[in-house]
mmCIF file of N, CA and C in Angstrom:
data_model
loop_
_atom_site.group_PDB
_atom_site.id
_atom_site.type_symbol
_atom_site.label_atom_id
_atom_site.label_comp_id
_atom_site.label_asym_id
_atom_site.label_seq_id
_atom_site.Cartn_x
_atom_site.Cartn_y
_atom_site.Cartn_z
ATOM 1 N N UNK A 1 -85.736 135.354 81.717
ATOM 2 C CA UNK A 1 -85.515 135.876 80.485
ATOM 3 C C UNK A 1 -83.681 135.841 79.739
ATOM 4 N N UNK A 2 -83.682 135.445 78.702
ATOM 5 C CA UNK A 2 -82.389 135.566 78.340
ATOM 6 C C UNK A 2 -81.873 137.230 77.862
ATOM 7 N N UNK A 3 -80.804 137.338 78.062
ATOM 8 C CA UNK A 3 -80.234 138.840 77.581
ATOM 9 C C UNK A 3 -79.846 138.450 76.215
ATOM 10 N N UNK A 4 -80.160 139.738 75.383
ATOM 11 C CA UNK A 4 -79.574 139.810 74.018
ATOM 12 C C UNK A 4 -78.871 140.940 73.834
ATOM 13 N N UNK A 5 -79.317 141.945 73.868
ATOM 14 C CA UNK A 5 -78.341 143.161 73.284
ATOM 15 C C UNK A 5 -77.580 143.376 71.995
ATOM 16 N N UNK A 6 -78.804 142.810 71.152
ATOM 17 C CA UNK A 6 -78.287 142.488 69.734
ATOM 18 C C UNK A 6 -79.201 143.530 68.836
ATOM 19 N N UNK A 7 -78.639 143.745 67.786
ATOM 20 C CA UNK A 7 -78.953 144.837 66.779
ATOM 21 C C UNK A 7 -80.575 144.098 66.246
ATOM 22 N N UNK A 8 -81.243 144.779 66.570
ATOM 23 C CA UNK A 8 -82.691 144.604 66.009
ATOM 24 C C UNK A 8 -83.094 144.074 64.458
ATOM 25 N N UNK A 9 -82.158 144.475 63.767
ATOM 26 C CA UNK A 9 -82.203 144.078 62.065
ATOM 27 C C UNK A 9 -81.930 142.762 61.870
ATOM 28 N N UNK A 10 -81.374 142.106 62.936
ATOM 29 C CA UNK A 10 -81.155 140.447 62.676
ATOM 30 C C UNK A 10 -82.598 139.800 62.494
ATOM 31 N N UNK A 11 -83.402 140.316 63.265
ATOM 32 C CA UNK A 11 -84.875 139.922 63.718
ATOM 33 C C UNK A 11 -86.211 140.461 62.759
ATOM 34 N N UNK A 12 -85.926 141.476 61.854
ATOM 35 C CA UNK A 12 -86.753 142.035 61.309
ATOM 36 C C UNK A 12 -86.415 142.380 59.803
ATOM 37 N N UNK A 13 -87.397 142.257 58.818
ATOM 38 C CA UNK A 13 -87.061 142.506 57.537
ATOM 39 C C UNK A 13 -86.997 143.992 57.043
ATOM 40 N N UNK A 14 -87.565 144.900 57.826
ATOM 41 C CA UNK A 14 -87.246 146.367 57.262
ATOM 42 C C UNK A 14 -85.934 146.786 57.359
ATOM 43 N N UNK A 15 -85.684 147.849 56.667
ATOM 44 C CA UNK A 15 -84.661 148.692 56.411
ATOM 45 C C UNK A 15 -84.649 150.146 56.582
ATOM 46 N N UNK A 16 -83.562 150.810 56.708
ATOM 47 C CA UNK A 16 -83.708 152.250 57.169
ATOM 48 C C UNK A 16 -84.595 153.013 55.697
ATOM 49 N N UNK A 17 -85.419 154.033 55.984
ATOM 50 C CA UNK A 17 -85.707 154.544 57.075
ATOM 51 C C UNK A 17 -86.879 153.839 57.957
ATOM 52 N N UNK A 18 -87.554 152.776 57.419
ATOM 53 C CA UNK A 18 -88.563 152.128 58.473
ATOM 54 C C UNK A 18 -88.181 151.108 59.305
ATOM 55 N N UNK A 19 -86.800 151.034 59.489
ATOM 56 C CA UNK A 19 -86.489 150.138 60.642
ATOM 57 C C UNK A 19 -86.463 151.250 62.074
ATOM 58 N N UNK A 20 -87.430 150.924 62.832
ATOM 59 C CA UNK A 20 -87.792 151.636 63.830
ATOM 60 C C UNK A 20 -87.108 151.159 65.202
ATOM 61 N N UNK A 21 -86.518 150.116 65.194
ATOM 62 C CA UNK A 21 -86.120 149.434 66.835
ATOM 63 C C UNK A 21 -84.757 149.425 66.427
ATOM 64 N N UNK A 22 -84.126 149.818 67.390
ATOM 65 C CA UNK A 22 -82.278 149.949 67.296
ATOM 66 C C UNK A 22 -81.712 148.216 68.119
ATOM 67 N N UNK A 23 -82.230 147.676 69.451
ATOM 68 C CA UNK A 23 -81.853 146.435 69.836
ATOM 69 C C UNK A 23 -82.814 145.851 70.758
ATOM 70 N N UNK A 24 -82.526 144.657 70.534
ATOM 71 C CA UNK A 24 -83.157 143.694 71.329
ATOM 72 C C UNK A 24 -82.713 143.335 72.552
ATOM 73 N N UNK A 25 -83.197 143.575 73.625
ATOM 74 C CA UNK A 25 -82.534 143.562 74.947
ATOM 75 C C UNK A 25 -82.718 142.344 75.783
ATOM 76 N N UNK A 26 -83.956 141.839 75.738
ATOM 77 C CA UNK A 26 -84.097 140.323 76.330
ATOM 78 C C UNK A 26 -85.532 139.807 75.827
ATOM 79 N N UNK A 27 -85.424 138.512 76.003
ATOM 80 C CA UNK A 27 -86.559 137.836 75.828
ATOM 81 C C UNK A 27 -86.997 136.263 76.530
ATOM 82 N N UNK A 28 -87.820 136.094 76.729
ATOM 83 C CA UNK A 28 -87.895 134.473 77.343
ATOM 84 C C UNK A 28 -88.396 133.665 75.895
ATOM 85 N N UNK A 29 -88.615 134.046 74.564
ATOM 86 C CA UNK A 29 -88.690 133.639 73.532
ATOM 87 C C UNK A 29 -90.440 133.148 73.348
ATOM 88 N N UNK A 30 -90.838 132.867 74.401
ATOM 89 C CA UNK A 30 -92.416 132.211 74.050
ATOM 90 C C UNK A 30 -93.371 133.253 74.151
ATOM 91 N N UNK A 31 -93.040 134.327 75.049
ATOM 92 C CA UNK A 31 -94.150 135.232 75.443
ATOM 93 C C UNK A 31 -93.969 136.757 75.535
ATOM 94 N N UNK A 32 -92.641 137.107 75.777
ATOM 95 C CA UNK A 32 -92.143 138.080 75.687
ATOM 96 C C UNK A 32 -90.866 138.763 75.481
ATOM 97 N N UNK A 33 -90.777 140.063 74.969
ATOM 98 C CA UNK A 33 -89.415 140.541 74.603
ATOM 99 C C UNK A 33 -89.408 141.909 74.945
ATOM 100 N N UNK A 34 -88.238 142.448 75.318
ATOM 101 C CA UNK A 34 -87.995 143.612 75.627
ATOM 102 C C UNK A 34 -87.480 144.379 74.089
ATOM 103 N N UNK A 35 -87.456 145.144 73.665
ATOM 104 C CA UNK A 35 -86.689 146.123 72.940
ATOM 105 C C UNK A 35 -86.497 147.353 72.964
ATOM 106 N N UNK A 36 -85.624 148.252 72.546
ATOM 107 C CA UNK A 36 -85.176 149.785 72.529
ATOM 108 C C UNK A 36 -84.913 150.346 71.331
ATOM 109 N N UNK A 37 -85.143 151.560 71.452
ATOM 110 C CA UNK A 37 -85.042 152.630 70.222
ATOM 111 C C UNK A 37 -84.759 153.824 70.893
ATOM 112 N N UNK A 38 -83.571 154.166 70.617
ATOM 113 C CA UNK A 38 -82.662 155.243 70.990
ATOM 114 C C UNK A 38 -83.367 156.917 69.855
ATOM 115 N N UNK A 39 -84.012 157.908 70.615
ATOM 116 C CA UNK A 39 -84.391 159.028 69.789
ATOM 117 C C UNK A 39 -83.782 160.054 69.917
ATOM 118 N N UNK A 40 -83.542 160.434 68.646
ATOM 119 C CA UNK A 40 -82.237 161.407 68.530
ATOM 120 C C UNK A 40 -83.017 162.731 67.453
ATOM 121 N N UNK A 41 -82.636 163.595 67.324
ATOM 122 C CA UNK A 41 -83.023 164.570 66.416
ATOM 123 C C UNK A 41 -82.679 164.131 65.327
ATOM 124 N N UNK A 42 -81.862 163.356 64.563
ATOM 125 C CA UNK A 42 -81.639 162.926 63.808
ATOM 126 C C UNK A 42 -82.712 162.241 62.950
ATOM 127 N N UNK A 43 -83.538 161.499 63.741
ATOM 128 C CA UNK A 43 -84.859 160.723 63.393
ATOM 129 C C UNK A 43 -85.546 161.464 62.339
ATOM 130 N N UNK A 44 -85.908 160.627 61.160
ATOM 131 C CA UNK A 44 -86.567 161.470 59.821
ATOM 132 C C UNK A 44 -87.792 161.943 60.341
ATOM 133 N N UNK A 45 -88.428 161.395 61.161
ATOM 134 C CA UNK A 45 -89.758 161.891 61.473
ATOM 135 C C UNK A 45 -89.681 163.376 62.415
ATOM 136 N N UNK A 46 -88.752 163.959 62.752
ATOM 137 C CA UNK A 46 -88.482 165.155 63.410
ATOM 138 C C UNK A 46 -88.497 165.796 62.309
ATOM 139 N N UNK A 47 -88.275 165.650 60.882
ATOM 140 C CA UNK A 47 -88.158 166.486 59.786
ATOM 141 C C UNK A 47 -89.156 167.500 60.034
ATOM 142 N N UNK A 48 -90.874 167.100 60.233
ATOM 143 C CA UNK A 48 -91.644 168.201 60.196
ATOM 144 C C UNK A 48 -92.623 167.961 61.465
ATOM 145 N N UNK A 49 -92.595 166.880 62.484
ATOM 146 C CA UNK A 49 -93.185 166.994 63.550
ATOM 147 C C UNK A 49 -92.452 167.173 64.530
ATOM 148 N N UNK A 50 -92.506 168.216 65.272
ATOM 149 C CA UNK A 50 -93.007 169.571 64.660
ATOM 150 C C UNK A 50 -91.826 170.693 64.735
ATOM 151 N N UNK A 51 -92.104 171.369 63.733
ATOM 152 C CA UNK A 51 -91.037 172.845 63.744
ATOM 153 C C UNK A 51 -90.941 173.544 65.434
ATOM 154 N N UNK A 52 -89.671 173.149 65.858
ATOM 155 C CA UNK A 52 -89.592 173.856 67.077
ATOM 156 C C UNK A 52 -90.044 173.193 68.210
ATOM 157 N N UNK A 53 -90.632 172.068 68.146
ATOM 158 C CA UNK A 53 -91.089 171.234 69.037
ATOM 159 C C UNK A 53 -91.426 169.616 68.643
ATOM 160 N N UNK A 54 -90.065 168.746 68.573
ATOM 161 C CA UNK A 54 -90.252 167.796 68.004
ATOM 162 C C UNK A 54 -90.923 166.806 68.926
ATOM 163 N N UNK A 55 -91.570 166.165 68.162
ATOM 164 C CA UNK A 55 -92.472 164.817 68.891
ATOM 165 C C UNK A 55 -92.555 163.719 68.382
ATOM 166 N N UNK A 56 -92.230 162.437 68.751
ATOM 167 C CA UNK A 56 -92.839 161.359 67.967
ATOM 168 C C UNK A 56 -93.878 161.155 67.808
ATOM 169 N N UNK A 57 -94.255 160.729 66.318
ATOM 170 C CA UNK A 57 -95.544 160.897 66.007
ATOM 171 C C UNK A 57 -96.359 159.350 66.722
ATOM 172 N N UNK A 58 -97.411 159.281 67.055
ATOM 173 C CA UNK A 58 -98.294 158.300 67.699
ATOM 174 C C UNK A 58 -97.955 157.235 66.544
ATOM 175 N N UNK A 59 -98.183 157.437 65.254
ATOM 176 C CA UNK A 59 -98.070 156.485 64.245
ATOM 177 C C UNK A 59 -96.829 155.627 64.129
ATOM 178 N N UNK A 60 -95.853 156.668 64.326
ATOM 179 C CA UNK A 60 -94.326 155.641 64.741
ATOM 180 C C UNK A 60 -94.259 155.059 65.565
ATOM 181 N N UNK A 61 -95.078 155.585 67.283
ATOM 182 C CA UNK A 61 -94.462 154.757 67.991
ATOM 183 C C UNK A 61 -95.584 153.377 68.012
ATOM 184 N N UNK A 62 -96.603 153.234 67.339
ATOM 185 C CA UNK A 62 -96.951 152.121 66.849
ATOM 186 C C UNK A 62 -96.325 151.558 66.168
ATOM 187 N N UNK A 63 -95.763 152.071 64.904
ATOM 188 C CA UNK A 63 -94.944 150.785 64.114
ATOM 189 C C UNK A 63 -93.797 150.467 65.111
ATOM 190 N N UNK A 64 -93.096 151.102 65.990
ATOM 191 C CA UNK A 64 -92.260 150.722 66.644
ATOM 192 C C UNK A 64 -92.666 149.342 67.855
ATOM 193 N N UNK A 65 -94.104 149.667 68.364
ATOM 194 C CA UNK A 65 -94.596 148.426 69.044
ATOM 195 C C UNK A 65 -94.798 147.150 68.111
ATOM 196 N N UNK A 66 -95.448 147.296 66.687
ATOM 197 C CA UNK A 66 -95.699 146.179 66.225
ATOM 198 C C UNK A 66 -94.105 145.739 65.682
ATOM 199 N N UNK A 67 -93.113 146.343 65.625
ATOM 200 C CA UNK A 67 -91.879 145.840 64.873
ATOM 201 C C UNK A 67 -91.031 144.869 66.109
ATOM 202 N N UNK A 68 -91.196 145.558 67.273
ATOM 203 C CA UNK A 68 -90.998 144.733 68.583
ATOM 204 C C UNK A 68 -91.711 143.337 68.613
ATOM 205 N N UNK A 69 -93.385 143.200 68.058
ATOM 206 C CA UNK A 69 -93.942 142.193 68.032
ATOM 207 C C UNK A 69 -93.242 140.965 67.162
ATOM 208 N N UNK A 70 -92.929 142.009 66.002
ATOM 209 C CA UNK A 70 -92.139 140.961 64.953
ATOM 210 C C UNK A 70 -91.219 140.178 65.375
ATOM 211 N N UNK A 71 -90.089 141.208 66.086
ATOM 212 C CA UNK A 71 -88.897 140.513 66.692
ATOM 213 C C UNK A 71 -89.406 139.050 67.661
ATOM 214 N N UNK A 72 -90.358 139.171 68.341
ATOM 215 C CA UNK A 72 -90.762 137.970 68.944
ATOM 216 C C UNK A 72 -91.043 136.801 68.300
ATOM 217 N N UNK A 73 -91.915 137.194 67.583
ATOM 218 C CA UNK A 73 -92.419 136.230 66.256
ATOM 219 C C UNK A 73 -91.279 135.597 65.381
ATOM 220 N N UNK A 74 -90.118 136.226 65.324
ATOM 221 C CA UNK A 74 -88.978 135.638 64.862
ATOM 222 C C UNK A 74 -88.052 134.898 65.513
ATOM 223 N N UNK A 75 -87.931 135.344 66.892
ATOM 224 C CA UNK A 75 -87.278 134.382 67.811
ATOM 225 C C UNK A 75 -88.070 133.228 68.075
ATOM 226 N N UNK A 76 -89.372 133.516 67.794
ATOM 227 C CA UNK A 76 -90.336 131.916 68.275
ATOM 228 C C UNK A 76 -89.996 130.874 67.067
ATOM 229 N N UNK A 77 -90.297 131.604 66.008
ATOM 230 C CA UNK A 77 -89.674 131.268 64.810
ATOM 231 C C UNK A 77 -88.659 130.088 64.639
ATOM 232 N N UNK A 78 -87.316 131.052 64.891
ATOM 233 C CA UNK A 78 -85.884 130.403 64.968
ATOM 234 C C UNK A 78 -85.869 129.451 66.035
ATOM 235 N N UNK A 79 -86.810 129.463 67.268
ATOM 236 C CA UNK A 79 -86.648 128.280 68.310
ATOM 237 C C UNK A 79 -87.422 127.079 67.748
ATOM 238 N N UNK A 80 -88.738 127.184 67.028
ATOM 239 C CA UNK A 80 -89.229 126.323 66.568
ATOM 240 C C UNK A 80 -88.393 125.354 65.508
ATOM 241 N N UNK A 81 -87.881 126.079 64.593
ATOM 242 C CA UNK A 81 -87.123 125.191 63.744
ATOM 243 C C UNK A 81 -85.630 124.887 64.524
ATOM 244 N N UNK A 82 -85.241 125.266 65.369
ATOM 245 C CA UNK A 82 -84.143 124.935 66.230
ATOM 246 C C UNK A 82 -83.012 125.108 65.380
ATOM 247 N N UNK A 83 -82.783 126.153 64.992
ATOM 248 C CA UNK A 83 -81.735 126.699 64.309
ATOM 249 C C UNK A 83 -80.899 128.038 64.323
ATOM 250 N N UNK A 84 -79.752 128.544 64.289
ATOM 251 C CA UNK A 84 -79.212 129.914 65.008
ATOM 252 C C UNK A 84 -79.490 130.988 63.847
ATOM 253 N N UNK A 85 -80.027 130.699 62.815
ATOM 254 C CA UNK A 85 -80.250 131.990 62.082
ATOM 255 C C UNK A 85 -81.930 131.535 61.370
ATOM 256 N N UNK A 86 -82.773 132.505 60.982
ATOM 257 C CA UNK A 86 -84.010 132.326 60.034
ATOM 258 C C UNK A 86 -84.296 133.839 59.605
ATOM 259 N N UNK A 87 -84.385 133.810 58.437
ATOM 260 C CA UNK A 87 -84.705 134.880 57.552
ATOM 261 C C UNK A 87 -86.308 135.413 58.275
ATOM 262 N N UNK A 88 -86.212 136.929 58.845
ATOM 263 C CA UNK A 88 -87.088 137.249 59.471
ATOM 264 C C UNK A 88 -88.184 137.411 58.396
ATOM 265 N N UNK A 89 -89.354 137.130 58.776
ATOM 266 C CA UNK A 89 -90.562 137.165 57.694
ATOM 267 C C UNK A 89 -91.268 138.463 57.758
ATOM 268 N N UNK A 90 -92.380 138.433 56.825
ATOM 269 C CA UNK A 90 -93.050 139.559 56.879
ATOM 270 C C UNK A 90 -94.584 139.802 57.290
ATOM 271 N N UNK A 91 -94.660 140.429 58.875
ATOM 272 C CA UNK A 91 -96.098 140.208 59.452
ATOM 273 C C UNK A 91 -96.903 141.126 58.649
ATOM 274 N N UNK A 92 -97.826 141.031 58.787
ATOM 275 C CA UNK A 92 -99.067 142.524 58.764
ATOM 276 C C UNK A 92 -99.816 142.769 59.873
ATOM 277 N N UNK A 93 -100.244 144.028 59.654
ATOM 278 C CA UNK A 93 -101.088 144.794 61.131
ATOM 279 C C UNK A 93 -102.401 144.063 60.489
ATOM 280 N N UNK A 94 -102.940 143.071 61.446
ATOM 281 C CA UNK A 94 -104.508 142.786 60.994
ATOM 282 C C UNK A 94 -105.173 143.826 61.906
ATOM 283 N N UNK A 95 -105.007 144.251 63.096
ATOM 284 C CA UNK A 95 -106.022 145.094 63.699
ATOM 285 C C UNK A 95 -104.896 145.619 64.872
ATOM 286 N N UNK A 96 -105.609 146.973 65.275
ATOM 287 C CA UNK A 96 -104.805 147.916 66.255
ATOM 288 C C UNK A 96 -106.121 147.605 67.186
ATOM 289 N N UNK A 97 -105.995 147.164 68.308
ATOM 290 C CA UNK A 97 -107.397 146.932 69.190
ATOM 291 C C UNK A 97 -107.523 148.222 70.078
ATOM 292 N N UNK A 98 -106.128 148.695 70.114
ATOM 293 C CA UNK A 98 -106.107 149.932 71.097
ATOM 294 C C UNK A 98 -104.622 150.347 71.249
ATOM 295 N N UNK A 99 -104.866 151.519 71.178
ATOM 296 C CA UNK A 99 -103.468 152.561 71.470
ATOM 297 C C UNK A 99 -103.927 153.793 72.514
ATOM 298 N N UNK A 100 -103.288 153.809 73.313
ATOM 299 C CA UNK A 100 -103.491 154.837 74.213
ATOM 300 C C UNK A 100 -101.794 155.664 74.614
ATOM 301 N N UNK A 101 -102.181 156.927 74.440
ATOM 302 C CA UNK A 101 -100.364 157.472 74.960
ATOM 303 C C UNK A 101 -100.683 158.608 75.880
ATOM 304 N N UNK A 102 -100.019 158.441 76.788
ATOM 305 C CA UNK A 102 -99.954 159.210 77.916
ATOM 306 C C UNK A 102 -99.183 160.612 78.297
ATOM 307 N N UNK A 103 -98.121 160.389 77.082
ATOM 308 C CA UNK A 103 -97.056 161.625 77.335
ATOM 309 C C UNK A 103 -96.258 161.697 75.873
ATOM 310 N N UNK A 104 -95.885 162.737 75.810
ATOM 311 C CA UNK A 104 -94.965 163.037 74.418
ATOM 312 C C UNK A 104 -93.553 162.408 74.583
ATOM 313 N N UNK A 105 -93.072 161.952 73.487
ATOM 314 C CA UNK A 105 -91.733 161.469 73.345
ATOM 315 C C UNK A 105 -90.862 162.089 72.577
ATOM 316 N N UNK A 106 -89.747 162.676 72.935
ATOM 317 C CA UNK A 106 -89.241 163.765 72.165
ATOM 318 C C UNK A 106 -87.449 163.166 72.363
ATOM 319 N N UNK A 107 -86.590 164.278 71.353
ATOM 320 C CA UNK A 107 -85.725 163.238 70.936
ATOM 321 C C UNK A 107 -84.926 163.546 72.526
ATOM 322 N N UNK A 108 -83.395 162.699 72.270
ATOM 323 C CA UNK A 108 -82.637 162.561 73.402
ATOM 324 C C UNK A 108 -82.947 161.705 74.693
ATOM 325 N N UNK A 109 -83.780 160.515 73.992
ATOM 326 C CA UNK A 109 -84.153 159.828 75.084
ATOM 327 C C UNK A 109 -83.856 158.234 74.451
ATOM 328 N N UNK A 110 -84.324 157.536 75.384
ATOM 329 C CA UNK A 110 -84.412 155.798 74.799
ATOM 330 C C UNK A 110 -85.894 155.059 75.284
ATOM 331 N N UNK A 111 -86.622 154.674 74.448
ATOM 332 C CA UNK A 111 -88.000 154.190 74.608
ATOM 333 C C UNK A 111 -87.506 152.657 74.498
ATOM 334 N N UNK A 112 -88.672 152.314 75.873
ATOM 335 C CA UNK A 112 -88.106 150.346 75.802
ATOM 336 C C UNK A 112 -89.337 149.971 75.692
ATOM 337 N N UNK A 113 -89.862 148.928 74.942
ATOM 338 C CA UNK A 113 -90.933 148.204 74.396
ATOM 339 C C UNK A 113 -90.984 147.031 75.193
ATOM 340 N N UNK A 114 -91.981 146.814 76.258
ATOM 341 C CA UNK A 114 -91.954 145.729 76.754
ATOM 342 C C UNK A 114 -93.534 144.753 75.988
ATOM 343 N N UNK A 115 -93.004 144.095 75.440
ATOM 344 C CA UNK A 115 -93.967 143.441 74.565
ATOM 345 C C UNK A 115 -94.588 141.823 74.991
ATOM 346 N N UNK A 116 -95.788 141.562 75.328
ATOM 347 C CA UNK A 116 -96.252 140.276 75.453
ATOM 348 C C UNK A 116 -97.103 139.860 74.762
ATOM 349 N N UNK A 117 -97.078 138.440 74.303
ATOM 350 C CA UNK A 117 -97.941 137.947 73.430
ATOM 351 C C UNK A 117 -98.866 137.286 74.160
ATOM 352 N N UNK A 118 -100.190 137.797 73.901
ATOM 353 C CA UNK A 118 -101.376 137.111 74.636
ATOM 354 C C UNK A 118 -102.002 136.042 74.270
ATOM 355 N N UNK A 119 -101.978 135.900 72.902
ATOM 356 C CA UNK A 119 -102.784 134.509 72.050
ATOM 357 C C UNK A 119 -102.272 134.423 71.156
ATOM 358 N N UNK A 120 -102.406 133.236 70.249
ATOM 359 C CA UNK A 120 -102.115 132.689 69.121
ATOM 360 C C UNK A 120 -103.206 131.875 68.810
ATOM 361 N N UNK A 121 -103.899 132.354 67.574
ATOM 362 C CA UNK A 121 -105.212 131.634 67.192
ATOM 363 C C UNK A 121 -105.332 131.766 65.411
ATOM 364 N N UNK A 122 -104.821 130.519 64.881
ATOM 365 C CA UNK A 122 -104.888 130.164 63.267
ATOM 366 C C UNK A 122 -103.646 131.094 62.979
ATOM 367 N N UNK A 123 -103.683 131.634 62.126
ATOM 368 C CA UNK A 123 -102.643 132.947 61.587
ATOM 369 C C UNK A 123 -102.623 134.351 62.518
ATOM 370 N N UNK A 124 -102.817 134.472 63.416
ATOM 371 C CA UNK A 124 -103.168 135.930 63.907
ATOM 372 C C UNK A 124 -102.602 135.724 65.554
ATOM 373 N N UNK A 125 -101.822 136.816 65.807
ATOM 374 C CA UNK A 125 -101.283 136.957 67.101
ATOM 375 C C UNK A 125 -101.459 138.280 67.617
ATOM 376 N N UNK A 126 -101.966 138.168 68.740
ATOM 377 C CA UNK A 126 -102.413 139.274 69.550
ATOM 378 C C UNK A 126 -101.409 139.391 70.701
ATOM 379 N N UNK A 127 -101.123 140.648 70.640
ATOM 380 C CA UNK A 127 -100.134 141.310 71.658
ATOM 381 C C UNK A 127 -100.473 142.330 72.577
ATOM 382 N N UNK A 128 -99.824 142.803 73.830
ATOM 383 C CA UNK A 128 -100.063 143.795 74.609
ATOM 384 C C UNK A 128 -98.656 144.328 74.488
ATOM 385 N N UNK A 129 -98.641 145.689 74.451
ATOM 386 C CA UNK A 129 -97.079 146.287 74.391
ATOM 387 C C UNK A 129 -97.160 147.661 75.267
ATOM 388 N N UNK A 130 -96.295 147.550 76.104
ATOM 389 C CA UNK A 130 -96.143 148.901 76.914
ATOM 390 C C UNK A 130 -94.951 149.734 76.811
ATOM 391 N N UNK A 131 -94.656 150.764 75.844
ATOM 392 C CA UNK A 131 -93.752 151.616 75.904
ATOM 393 C C UNK A 131 -93.495 152.429 77.060
ATOM 394 N N UNK A 132 -91.939 152.757 77.483
ATOM 395 C CA UNK A 132 -91.524 153.353 78.700
ATOM 396 C C UNK A 132 -90.457 154.203 78.369
ATOM 397 N N UNK A 133 -90.053 155.139 78.957
ATOM 398 C CA UNK A 133 -89.108 156.340 79.010
ATOM 399 C C UNK A 133 -88.472 156.629 80.675
ATOM 400 N N UNK A 134 -87.376 155.812 80.517
ATOM 401 C CA UNK A 134 -86.903 156.187 82.077
ATOM 402 C C UNK A 134 -87.803 155.516 82.814
ATOM 403 N N UNK A 135 -88.267 154.746 82.749
ATOM 404 C CA UNK A 135 -89.532 153.932 83.790
ATOM 405 C C UNK A 135 -90.835 154.502 83.754
ATOM 406 N N UNK A 136 -91.008 155.503 83.201
ATOM 407 C CA UNK A 136 -92.366 156.025 83.163
ATOM 408 C C UNK A 136 -93.052 155.563 82.005
ATOM 409 N N UNK A 137 -94.135 155.137 82.048
ATOM 410 C CA UNK A 137 -95.028 154.451 81.005
ATOM 411 C C UNK A 137 -95.756 155.711 79.962
ATOM 412 N N UNK A 138 -95.161 155.293 78.375
ATOM 413 C CA UNK A 138 -95.699 156.450 77.524
ATOM 414 C C UNK A 138 -96.884 155.952 76.964
ATOM 415 N N UNK A 139 -97.430 154.838 76.965
ATOM 416 C CA UNK A 139 -98.847 154.415 76.416
ATOM 417 C C UNK A 139 -98.999 153.248 76.632
ATOM 418 N N UNK A 140 -100.101 152.245 76.185
ATOM 419 C CA UNK A 140 -100.505 151.105 75.902
ATOM 420 C C UNK A 140 -100.975 150.755 74.358
ATOM 421 N N UNK A 141 -100.778 149.363 74.220
ATOM 422 C CA UNK A 141 -101.620 149.075 73.123
ATOM 423 C C UNK A 141 -101.825 147.648 72.885
ATOM 424 N N UNK A 142 -102.873 147.259 72.354
ATOM 425 C CA UNK A 142 -103.258 145.857 72.078
ATOM 426 C C UNK A 142 -103.227 145.975 70.247
ATOM 427 N N UNK A 143 -102.384 144.759 70.006
ATOM 428 C CA UNK A 143 -102.303 144.690 68.577
ATOM 429 C C UNK A 143 -102.378 143.458 68.170
ATOM 430 N N UNK A 144 -102.731 143.341 67.011
ATOM 431 C CA UNK A 144 -103.169 141.755 66.211
ATOM 432 C C UNK A 144 -102.274 141.591 64.770
ATOM 433 N N UNK A 145 -101.354 141.058 64.721
ATOM 434 C CA UNK A 145 -100.593 140.493 63.392
ATOM 435 C C UNK A 145 -100.859 139.341 62.825
ATOM 436 N N UNK A 146 -100.974 139.541 61.465
ATOM 437 C CA UNK A 146 -101.174 138.380 60.756
ATOM 438 C C UNK A 146 -99.948 137.533 60.506
ATOM 439 N N UNK A 147 -99.669 136.297 60.724
ATOM 440 C CA UNK A 147 -98.518 135.752 60.602
ATOM 441 C C UNK A 147 -98.675 134.607 59.357
#
């Protein structure tokens, strides 16, 4: 896999506060990408979730996983066109096939998203994503994006 260590904003159309991935770590451009998000007390979702016990909401974790899938789609499109830059497209969630969470994610950690494209059919791409913190699996998901 190719090392990137680049700002995820190069590959996604989102802006703050909805830009929820910080870095693209590595990718094979075909089927896999690894992204990261540094979780800090300053993240907007901690303002009310929960006072005195900050936890990343599951819906935000799903959005982070979806954005990781979006990074891979942009990398693939860039390769297909054989260009150095391509404007990130806007993908849409078609289906959340499954999402399971095994532990809470709290501030002052880095969450890593291991994203794998399972298949592409017509205008839909199916992904499996496994988020980890310090090597421990936080959850799993199967997601479908309309592309």
